[in-house]
Amino acid sequence: MSGSQGPPPDRSERLMLEIQDLHKYFGDLHVLRGINLSVKVGEVVCVIGPSGSGKSTLLRCINHLEVAQRGCIRIDGQIAYRDGNDEKSRAHSNRRIAAVRAEVGMVFQHFNLFPHLTVIGNIVEAPVHVLRRSPEAARRRAMELLGQVGLADKASAYPEELSGGQQQRAAIARALAMDPKAMLFDEATSALDPELIHEVLSVMRDLAERGMTMLVVTHEMNFARQVAARVIFMDEGRIVEEGTPQQIFGAPSERRTQEFLRNVLGH
Amino acid sequence: MELFNPAIALANLGPLLAGLLLTIELTFVVIVLSLVFALLVALGGMSRIRPLQWLVKAYIEAIRGTPLLLQLVYIYYVLPEVGIRLNSFTAGVVALTLNYSAYISEVYRGGIQAISRGQHDAAAALGMTGALAMRRIILPQAIRLVIPSLGNYFISLFKDTALCSVVSIQEVLFTAQILAAQNFQYFTLYTVVGAMYFAVSFPAARLVGYLERVTRAGYARRRR
């Protein structure tokens, strides 16, 4: 593949994502209660935890699909969000927000492909209209990416003609077409039939091996165990525990982590 | 004396067909204008600019709360008193466009709001601005959803153009009224006019029914 999917897995300590004391409320509900998290360039971090623990909200705050109320988010050293934005700085920050979003790819639980566009139409849409790439260059890159996710023969199919697994792989290709610096996966396999999960996970695994920086909210404990450099356990809006997969799955130190894992792993 | 006189019908067919042509012309002009204007109204109503929202709301309520016939005569007879003088065809076009745009803007709004949050999220996550997402992602899907409703509105518009006879546009009904005033052949003339409206409306309604089936089928089905 071309080298444009972020730098190779250099083990420099450079941070791709840095979150400090992030708070988010939905009305009176305090869903993120001071999240501190950093992800190094090329690192794969998996976030696990019960539903309602704030995992998805955390992901959505990173690319401004939700707006946090307090804290700071840096992406590749640039401030992507900081509290205390007065109205004036917010007015011109719409452009900044779009720029942040263009740098961070996101994959959704329900794929959210554009149903009125073919697979390749979905993929070239943003590169052509947001990055202003030429349609030919965008198509060439799209075909490359479709090859990478194993859908080269589905370029001219409509989303409704694809299985859930194929749709999600197309959605991953669509996010990659923006040449993002990092990828966010929001329960990317939760809406899939069990037999289709592995094809999406293997695309994600392949992406991790290529050195993509990834923050993955998932219920797939085996994926977290095998692919993640670090695993984060969240509960009730806080990071309860983080560590290597060996630590988290082998010897969790917090009681709530132990309970959660006992429940999901069934032992 | 027989009620329907074929000879009279035939003799007056020329002017009646000319009237029908004007009816169709009026309908098409209003369709084109209101497709565009109603979209602007819908987008204005959904914008974050409060005064624009209020303006749109006031306009829609004013139109929906008064008869089309009154709106027509108001534009033709009352506006000249404040110096706005429109010829009868223009007055008819303006009145019908304002009236239908109010209803159609609500159709558009429903279509736009029916597009799922996930589509907005996906577009935003790809760095699209709200305007770009609206133009490239939301509207193309919303318009497809509302095509059958639009079709029904336009069929009803076609029949409502008959009201323009009160501002003396020589569409088909007014033409028949003029002819009948001369030869008193009400039965024949109005029967021919009714047949003419039906001959256009009925196939148009069938077409809308077909569009309804086509748009309900998926995006992929359409090209097969």
Coordinates of C-alpha atoms in Angstrom, one line a residue:
Chain A
M1 CA 0.0 0.0 0.0
S2 CA 1.1 3.6 -0.3
G3 CA 2.7 5.2 2.6
S4 CA 0.1 7.8 3.0
Q5 CA -1.8 6.1 5.8
G6 CA 0.3 7.7 8.5
P7 CA 3.9 7.0 9.5
P8 CA 5.2 3.5 10.0
P9 CA 5.0 2.2 13.5
D10 CA 7.8 4.3 14.8
R11 CA 8.1 3.7 18.5
S12 CA 8.8 7.3 19.2
E13 CA 6.9 8.7 22.1
R14 CA 5.2 11.3 20.0
L15 CA 1.5 11.6 21.0
M16 CA -1.1 11.4 18.3
L17 CA -4.0 12.0 20.7
E18 CA -3.9 13.7 24.1
I19 CA -7.0 14.2 26.3
Q20 CA -6.9 16.0 29.5
D21 CA -9.6 16.2 32.2
L22 CA -12.5 15.9 29.7
H23 CA -16.0 16.4 31.0
K24 CA -19.2 16.0 29.1
Y25 CA -22.8 16.4 30.4
F26 CA -26.1 15.6 28.7
G27 CA -28.3 17.9 30.7
D28 CA -27.8 16.8 34.3
L29 CA -26.2 13.6 33.3
H30 CA -22.4 13.7 33.8
V31 CA -21.3 11.2 31.2
L32 CA -17.6 11.9 31.1
R33 CA -16.1 12.6 34.5
G34 CA -12.5 13.8 33.8
I35 CA -11.0 11.6 31.2
N36 CA -7.2 11.6 30.8
L37 CA -5.9 9.6 27.9
S38 CA -3.1 9.6 25.5
V39 CA -2.4 7.5 22.4
K40 CA 1.0 7.4 20.8
V41 CA 1.6 7.5 17.1
G42 CA 1.0 4.0 15.7
E43 CA -0.5 2.7 18.9
V44 CA -3.7 0.7 19.1
V45 CA -5.8 1.4 22.2
C46 CA -8.9 -0.5 22.9
V47 CA -11.6 0.9 25.2
I48 CA -13.9 -1.6 26.9
G49 CA -16.6 -1.3 29.5
P50 CA -20.3 -1.7 30.1
S51 CA -22.8 0.1 28.0
G52 CA -23.5 3.6 29.3
S53 CA -20.0 3.9 30.6
G54 CA -19.2 6.8 28.2
K55 CA -17.0 5.0 25.7
S56 CA -18.9 6.1 22.6
T57 CA -19.3 9.6 23.9
L58 CA -15.6 9.9 24.5
L59 CA -15.0 8.9 20.8
R60 CA -17.6 11.3 19.6
C61 CA -16.1 14.2 21.6
I62 CA -12.8 13.7 19.9
N63 CA -14.1 14.7 16.5
H64 CA -16.7 17.1 17.8
L65 CA -19.8 15.0 17.0
E66 CA -20.5 15.8 20.7
V67 CA -19.1 19.0 22.2
A68 CA -17.5 18.5 25.6
Q69 CA -17.9 21.1 28.4
R70 CA -14.5 21.0 30.0
G71 CA -11.0 19.8 29.3
C72 CA -8.7 19.7 26.4
I73 CA -8.1 17.5 23.4
R74 CA -4.9 17.7 21.3
I75 CA -4.5 15.8 18.0
D76 CA -1.0 15.5 16.7
G77 CA 0.0 18.4 18.9
Q78 CA -2.7 20.7 17.7
I79 CA -5.5 21.8 20.0
A80 CA -8.7 20.3 18.8
Y81 CA -10.8 21.3 21.7
R82 CA -10.3 23.4 24.8
D83 CA -12.9 24.6 27.2
G84 CA -13.7 28.3 27.8
N85 CA -14.2 28.9 24.1
D86 CA -16.0 32.3 24.1
E87 CA -18.5 32.9 21.4
K88 CA -16.0 34.8 19.3
S89 CA -13.5 32.0 19.1
R90 CA -16.3 29.5 18.6
A91 CA -17.5 31.3 15.5
H92 CA -14.3 30.9 13.6
S93 CA -13.7 27.4 15.0
N94 CA -16.3 25.8 12.8
R95 CA -13.6 25.6 10.2
R96 CA -11.1 24.2 12.7
I97 CA -13.7 21.5 13.6
A98 CA -14.1 20.5 10.0
A99 CA -10.3 20.3 9.7
V100 CA -10.0 18.1 12.8
R101 CA -12.7 15.8 11.5
A102 CA -10.9 15.5 8.2
E103 CA -7.8 14.3 10.0
V104 CA -9.5 11.7 12.2
G105 CA -11.4 8.9 10.5
M106 CA -14.4 7.4 12.2
V107 CA -16.2 4.1 11.8
F108 CA -19.7 3.8 13.2
Q109 CA -21.6 0.9 14.7
H110 CA -24.3 1.2 12.0
F111 CA -21.9 1.9 9.1
N112 CA -23.8 5.0 8.0
L113 CA -22.9 4.6 4.4
F114 CA -24.6 7.0 2.1
P115 CA -27.4 4.8 0.5
H116 CA -27.8 7.0 -2.6
L117 CA -24.2 6.6 -3.7
T118 CA -22.4 3.5 -4.9
V119 CA -19.5 2.1 -2.8
I120 CA -16.9 4.0 -4.8
G121 CA -19.2 7.1 -4.7
N122 CA -19.2 6.9 -0.9
I123 CA -15.4 6.7 -0.8
V124 CA -14.6 9.5 -3.2
E125 CA -17.2 11.9 -1.9
A126 CA -15.2 13.6 0.8
P127 CA -11.8 13.5 -0.9
V128 CA -13.3 15.3 -3.9
H129 CA -15.5 17.7 -2.1
V130 CA -13.7 18.3 1.1
L131 CA -10.0 17.8 0.2
R132 CA -10.6 19.0 -3.4
R133 CA -8.8 16.1 -4.9
S134 CA -9.3 15.4 -8.6
P135 CA -12.0 12.8 -9.2
E136 CA -9.5 10.6 -11.1
A137 CA -7.0 10.6 -8.3
A138 CA -9.7 10.0 -5.7
R139 CA -11.0 7.0 -7.7
R140 CA -7.6 5.5 -8.1
R141 CA -7.0 5.8 -4.3
A142 CA -10.5 4.4 -3.7
M143 CA -9.8 1.3 -5.8
E144 CA -6.6 0.8 -3.9
L145 CA -8.4 1.0 -0.6
L146 CA -11.2 -1.3 -1.8
G147 CA -8.5 -3.8 -2.7
Q148 CA -7.1 -3.4 0.8
V149 CA -10.5 -4.2 2.5
G150 CA -11.3 -7.0 0.0
L151 CA -14.1 -5.2 -1.9
A152 CA -12.5 -4.5 -5.3
D153 CA -15.4 -6.2 -7.0
K154 CA -18.1 -4.2 -5.2
A155 CA -17.0 -0.7 -6.3
S156 CA -20.2 0.0 -8.3
A157 CA -22.6 -1.8 -5.9
Y158 CA -25.0 0.2 -3.8
P159 CA -24.7 -0.2 0.0
E160 CA -28.1 -2.1 0.2
E161 CA -26.6 -4.8 -2.0
L162 CA -23.9 -5.6 0.5
S163 CA -23.8 -7.7 3.6
G164 CA -23.3 -5.9 6.9
G165 CA -19.7 -7.0 7.0
Q166 CA -19.1 -5.7 3.5
Q167 CA -20.8 -2.4 4.3
Q168 CA -18.6 -1.9 7.4
R169 CA -15.5 -2.7 5.3
A170 CA -16.6 -0.1 2.7
A171 CA -17.1 2.4 5.6
I172 CA -13.6 1.7 6.8
A173 CA -12.3 2.4 3.2
R174 CA -14.3 5.6 3.1
A175 CA -12.7 6.8 6.3
L176 CA -9.2 5.8 5.1
A177 CA -9.7 7.7 1.9
M178 CA -9.2 10.9 3.8
D179 CA -5.7 9.7 4.8
P180 CA -6.5 10.2 8.4
K181 CA -3.8 10.5 11.1
A182 CA -5.8 8.3 13.4
M183 CA -8.9 6.1 13.3
L184 CA -11.7 5.9 15.8
F185 CA -13.9 2.8 15.8
D186 CA -17.2 3.1 17.6
E187 CA -18.3 -0.5 18.3
A188 CA -17.7 -1.3 14.6
T189 CA -18.8 -4.9 14.9
S190 CA -21.7 -4.7 17.4
A191 CA -24.4 -4.5 14.7
L192 CA -23.0 -7.4 12.7
D193 CA -24.2 -11.0 12.5
P194 CA -21.6 -13.2 14.4
E195 CA -20.4 -14.8 11.2
L196 CA -19.5 -11.5 9.7
I197 CA -17.6 -10.0 12.6
H198 CA -14.3 -11.7 11.8
E199 CA -14.0 -10.1 8.3
V200 CA -14.3 -6.6 9.8
L201 CA -11.9 -7.5 12.6
S202 CA -9.3 -8.8 10.2
V203 CA -9.4 -5.6 8.2
M204 CA -8.9 -3.7 11.5
R205 CA -6.1 -6.0 12.5
D206 CA -4.4 -5.5 9.1
L207 CA -4.8 -1.7 9.5
A208 CA -3.1 -1.9 13.0
E209 CA -0.2 -3.9 11.4
R210 CA 0.2 -1.1 8.9
G211 CA 0.9 1.3 11.7
M212 CA -2.4 3.2 11.9
T213 CA -3.1 4.9 15.2
M214 CA -6.3 3.5 16.4
L215 CA -8.7 4.1 19.3
V216 CA -11.2 1.2 19.3
V217 CA -14.3 1.0 21.4
T218 CA -15.2 -2.7 21.3
H219 CA -16.9 -5.6 22.9
E220 CA -14.6 -8.0 21.1
M221 CA -12.3 -9.0 23.9
N222 CA -10.2 -11.3 21.8
F223 CA -9.5 -8.5 19.4
A224 CA -8.5 -6.3 22.3
R225 CA -6.3 -9.0 23.7
Q226 CA -4.5 -9.7 20.5
V227 CA -4.2 -6.4 18.8
A228 CA -4.3 -3.7 21.4
A229 CA -1.0 -2.3 22.9
R230 CA -3.1 -1.0 25.7
V231 CA -6.6 -1.7 27.0
I232 CA -8.7 0.9 28.9
F233 CA -11.6 -0.1 31.1
M234 CA -14.2 2.6 31.5
D235 CA -17.2 2.7 33.9
E236 CA -19.5 5.5 34.8
G237 CA -17.7 8.1 32.9
R238 CA -14.3 7.4 34.3
I239 CA -11.2 5.4 33.3
V240 CA -11.1 2.8 36.0
E241 CA -8.1 0.9 34.9
E242 CA -5.7 0.8 32.0
G243 CA -2.8 -1.4 31.1
T244 CA -1.5 -4.0 28.7
P245 CA -3.9 -6.7 27.6
Q246 CA -2.0 -9.1 29.8
Q247 CA -2.6 -6.9 32.8
I248 CA -6.2 -6.2 32.1
F249 CA -7.3 -9.6 31.0
G250 CA -4.8 -11.6 33.1
A251 CA -4.7 -9.8 36.4
P252 CA -7.1 -6.9 36.6
S253 CA -6.5 -5.0 39.8
E254 CA -9.8 -3.2 40.1
R255 CA -12.9 -4.9 41.4
R256 CA -15.2 -3.4 38.8
T257 CA -12.9 -4.5 36.0
Q258 CA -12.9 -8.0 37.4
E259 CA -16.7 -8.1 37.6
F260 CA -17.1 -6.7 34.1
L261 CA -14.7 -9.3 32.6
R262 CA -16.3 -12.1 34.5
N263 CA -19.6 -11.1 33.0
V264 CA -18.5 -10.7 29.4
L265 CA -16.1 -13.6 29.3
G266 CA -18.5 -15.8 31.2
H267 CA -16.1 -17.2 33.8
Chain B
M1 CA -82.9 19.2 -27.7
E2 CA -80.0 17.0 -26.8
L3 CA -77.9 18.0 -23.8
F4 CA -74.5 17.2 -25.3
N5 CA -74.0 18.8 -28.7
P6 CA -71.0 17.2 -30.5
A7 CA -71.1 19.9 -33.2
I8 CA -70.8 22.7 -30.6
A9 CA -68.0 20.8 -28.8
L10 CA -66.1 20.4 -32.0
A11 CA -66.6 24.0 -33.1
N12 CA -65.2 25.3 -29.7
L13 CA -62.4 22.8 -29.4
G14 CA -59.8 25.2 -30.8
P15 CA -60.2 27.9 -28.1
L16 CA -60.7 25.3 -25.4
L17 CA -57.5 23.6 -26.3
A18 CA -55.7 26.9 -26.3
G19 CA -57.1 27.5 -22.8
L20 CA -55.9 24.0 -21.7
L21 CA -52.4 24.9 -23.1
L22 CA -52.4 28.0 -20.9
T23 CA -53.5 25.9 -17.9
I24 CA -50.6 23.6 -18.5
E25 CA -48.2 26.4 -19.1
L26 CA -49.3 28.1 -15.8
T27 CA -48.9 24.8 -14.0
F28 CA -45.4 24.2 -15.2
V29 CA -44.2 27.7 -14.4
V30 CA -45.5 27.4 -10.9
I31 CA -44.1 23.9 -10.4
V32 CA -40.6 25.1 -11.4
L33 CA -40.8 28.2 -9.3
S34 CA -42.2 26.6 -6.2
L35 CA -39.8 23.6 -6.3
V36 CA -37.0 26.1 -5.8
F37 CA -38.8 28.7 -3.6
A38 CA -40.2 26.0 -1.3
L39 CA -36.7 24.6 -0.8
L40 CA -35.4 28.0 0.2
V41 CA -38.4 28.4 2.6
A42 CA -37.7 24.9 4.1
L43 CA -34.0 25.7 4.6
G44 CA -34.8 29.1 6.0
G45 CA -37.2 27.5 8.5
M46 CA -34.6 25.1 9.7
S47 CA -31.7 27.6 9.8
R48 CA -30.3 28.8 13.1
I49 CA -31.1 32.4 12.4
R50 CA -34.1 33.1 14.6
P51 CA -35.7 36.1 12.7
L52 CA -35.6 34.0 9.5
Q53 CA -37.3 31.1 11.3
W54 CA -40.1 33.5 12.5
L55 CA -40.5 35.0 9.1
V56 CA -40.9 31.6 7.5
K57 CA -43.3 30.5 10.2
A58 CA -45.4 33.6 9.8
Y59 CA -45.5 33.2 6.0
I60 CA -46.5 29.5 6.2
E61 CA -49.3 30.2 8.7
A62 CA -50.6 33.2 6.8
I63 CA -50.9 31.1 3.6
R64 CA -52.4 28.1 5.3
G65 CA -54.9 30.2 7.2
T66 CA -56.4 31.9 4.2
P67 CA -58.1 30.7 1.1
L68 CA -56.2 30.5 -2.2
L69 CA -59.0 32.3 -3.9
L70 CA -58.5 35.3 -1.5
Q71 CA -54.8 35.2 -2.0
L72 CA -55.3 35.4 -5.8
V73 CA -57.7 38.4 -5.7
Y74 CA -55.6 40.1 -3.1
I75 CA -52.5 40.0 -5.3
Y76 CA -54.4 41.0 -8.4
Y77 CA -56.8 43.7 -7.0
V78 CA -55.3 44.9 -3.7
L79 CA -51.5 45.2 -4.5
P80 CA -52.1 47.8 -7.2
E81 CA -53.4 50.1 -4.5
V82 CA -49.9 50.1 -3.0
G83 CA -48.4 50.5 -6.4
I84 CA -47.6 46.9 -7.3
R85 CA -49.4 46.2 -10.5
L86 CA -49.1 42.7 -12.0
N87 CA -50.6 41.5 -15.2
S88 CA -53.1 38.7 -14.7
F89 CA -50.8 35.8 -15.7
T90 CA -48.0 37.1 -13.4
A91 CA -50.5 37.6 -10.5
G92 CA -51.7 34.0 -11.0
V93 CA -48.1 32.7 -11.0
V94 CA -47.2 34.7 -7.9
A95 CA -50.3 33.7 -5.9
L96 CA -50.0 30.0 -6.8
T97 CA -46.3 29.9 -6.2
L98 CA -46.6 31.6 -2.8
N99 CA -49.5 29.3 -1.9
Y100 CA -48.0 26.0 -3.0
S101 CA -44.5 26.8 -1.7
A102 CA -45.9 27.1 1.8
Y103 CA -47.2 23.6 1.7
I104 CA -44.3 22.1 -0.3
S105 CA -41.8 23.6 2.1
E106 CA -43.4 21.5 4.8
V107 CA -43.0 18.5 2.6
Y108 CA -39.3 19.2 2.1
R109 CA -38.9 19.8 5.8
G110 CA -40.4 16.4 6.6
G111 CA -38.2 14.7 4.0
I112 CA -35.0 16.4 5.4
Q113 CA -35.9 15.5 8.9
A114 CA -36.5 11.9 8.0
I115 CA -32.9 11.4 7.1
S116 CA -31.2 9.7 10.0
R117 CA -28.8 11.3 12.5
G118 CA -26.2 8.7 11.3
Q119 CA -26.1 10.3 7.9
H120 CA -25.3 13.7 9.4
D121 CA -22.7 12.1 11.7
A122 CA -21.0 10.3 8.8
A123 CA -20.9 13.4 6.7
A124 CA -19.6 15.6 9.6
A125 CA -17.0 12.9 10.5
L126 CA -15.6 13.2 6.9
G127 CA -15.0 16.9 7.4
M128 CA -18.1 18.1 5.5
T129 CA -19.5 21.4 6.5
G130 CA -23.3 21.5 7.2
A131 CA -24.0 23.2 3.9
L132 CA -22.0 20.6 1.9
A133 CA -23.6 17.7 3.8
M134 CA -27.0 19.2 3.1
R135 CA -26.3 19.5 -0.6
R136 CA -24.5 16.3 -1.3
I137 CA -25.8 13.8 1.3
I138 CA -29.1 14.9 2.9
L139 CA -31.0 16.6 0.1
P140 CA -30.5 13.9 -2.6
Q141 CA -32.0 11.4 -0.1
A142 CA -34.7 13.7 1.1
I143 CA -35.9 14.7 -2.3
R144 CA -36.3 11.0 -3.3
L145 CA -38.5 10.5 -0.3
V146 CA -40.8 13.4 -1.1
I147 CA -41.2 12.8 -4.9
P148 CA -44.6 11.1 -4.5
S149 CA -46.0 13.9 -2.2
L150 CA -44.7 16.5 -4.6
G151 CA -46.4 14.7 -7.5
N152 CA -49.8 14.8 -5.6
Y153 CA -49.4 18.5 -4.9
F154 CA -48.7 19.3 -8.5
I155 CA -51.8 17.4 -9.7
S156 CA -53.8 19.4 -7.3
L157 CA -52.1 22.6 -8.5
F158 CA -53.1 21.7 -12.0
K159 CA -56.7 21.7 -11.0
D160 CA -56.3 24.8 -8.7
T161 CA -55.2 26.9 -11.7
A162 CA -58.9 27.0 -12.6
L163 CA -59.2 29.6 -9.8
C164 CA -57.2 31.9 -11.9
S165 CA -60.3 32.6 -14.0
V166 CA -61.2 35.2 -11.4
V167 CA -58.2 37.3 -12.3
S168 CA -59.1 36.8 -16.0
I169 CA -56.3 34.5 -17.1
Q170 CA -57.7 32.8 -20.1
E171 CA -57.1 29.3 -19.0
V172 CA -59.4 26.5 -20.0
L173 CA -62.2 27.2 -17.5
F174 CA -62.3 30.9 -18.1
T175 CA -62.3 30.2 -21.8
A176 CA -65.4 28.0 -21.4
Q177 CA -67.1 30.6 -19.3
I178 CA -66.6 33.2 -22.0
L179 CA -67.9 30.8 -24.7
A180 CA -70.9 29.8 -22.7
A181 CA -71.9 33.4 -22.1
Q182 CA -72.3 33.7 -25.9
N183 CA -73.9 30.4 -26.8
F184 CA -75.4 29.1 -23.5
Q185 CA -74.1 25.6 -24.2
Y186 CA -73.2 25.0 -20.6
F187 CA -73.6 21.3 -20.6
T188 CA -71.4 20.7 -23.7
L189 CA -68.7 23.2 -22.9
Y190 CA -68.2 22.3 -19.2
T191 CA -68.4 18.6 -20.0
V192 CA -65.6 19.0 -22.5
V193 CA -63.6 21.1 -20.0
G194 CA -64.1 18.4 -17.3
A195 CA -62.9 15.7 -19.7
M196 CA -59.8 17.8 -20.5
Y197 CA -58.9 18.2 -16.8
F198 CA -59.4 14.5 -16.3
A199 CA -57.4 13.5 -19.4
V200 CA -54.4 15.2 -17.9
S201 CA -54.9 14.5 -14.2
F202 CA -55.6 10.8 -14.4
P203 CA -52.5 9.8 -16.3
A204 CA -50.5 12.2 -14.0
A205 CA -51.9 10.4 -10.9
R206 CA -50.9 7.1 -12.4
L207 CA -47.4 8.4 -13.0
V208 CA -47.2 9.5 -9.4
G209 CA -48.3 6.0 -8.3
Y210 CA -45.6 4.6 -10.4
L211 CA -43.0 7.0 -9.0
E212 CA -44.1 6.0 -5.5
R213 CA -43.4 2.3 -6.3
V214 CA -40.1 3.1 -7.9
T215 CA -38.9 5.3 -5.0
R216 CA -39.9 2.8 -2.4
A217 CA -37.7 0.2 -4.0
G218 CA -34.0 0.5 -3.1
Y219 CA -31.4 2.6 -4.8
A220 CA -29.9 -0.5 -6.5
R221 CA -33.2 -1.7 -7.9
R222 CA -33.7 1.5 -9.8
R223 CA -30.9 0.8 -12.4
R224 CA -32.0 -2.7 -13.3

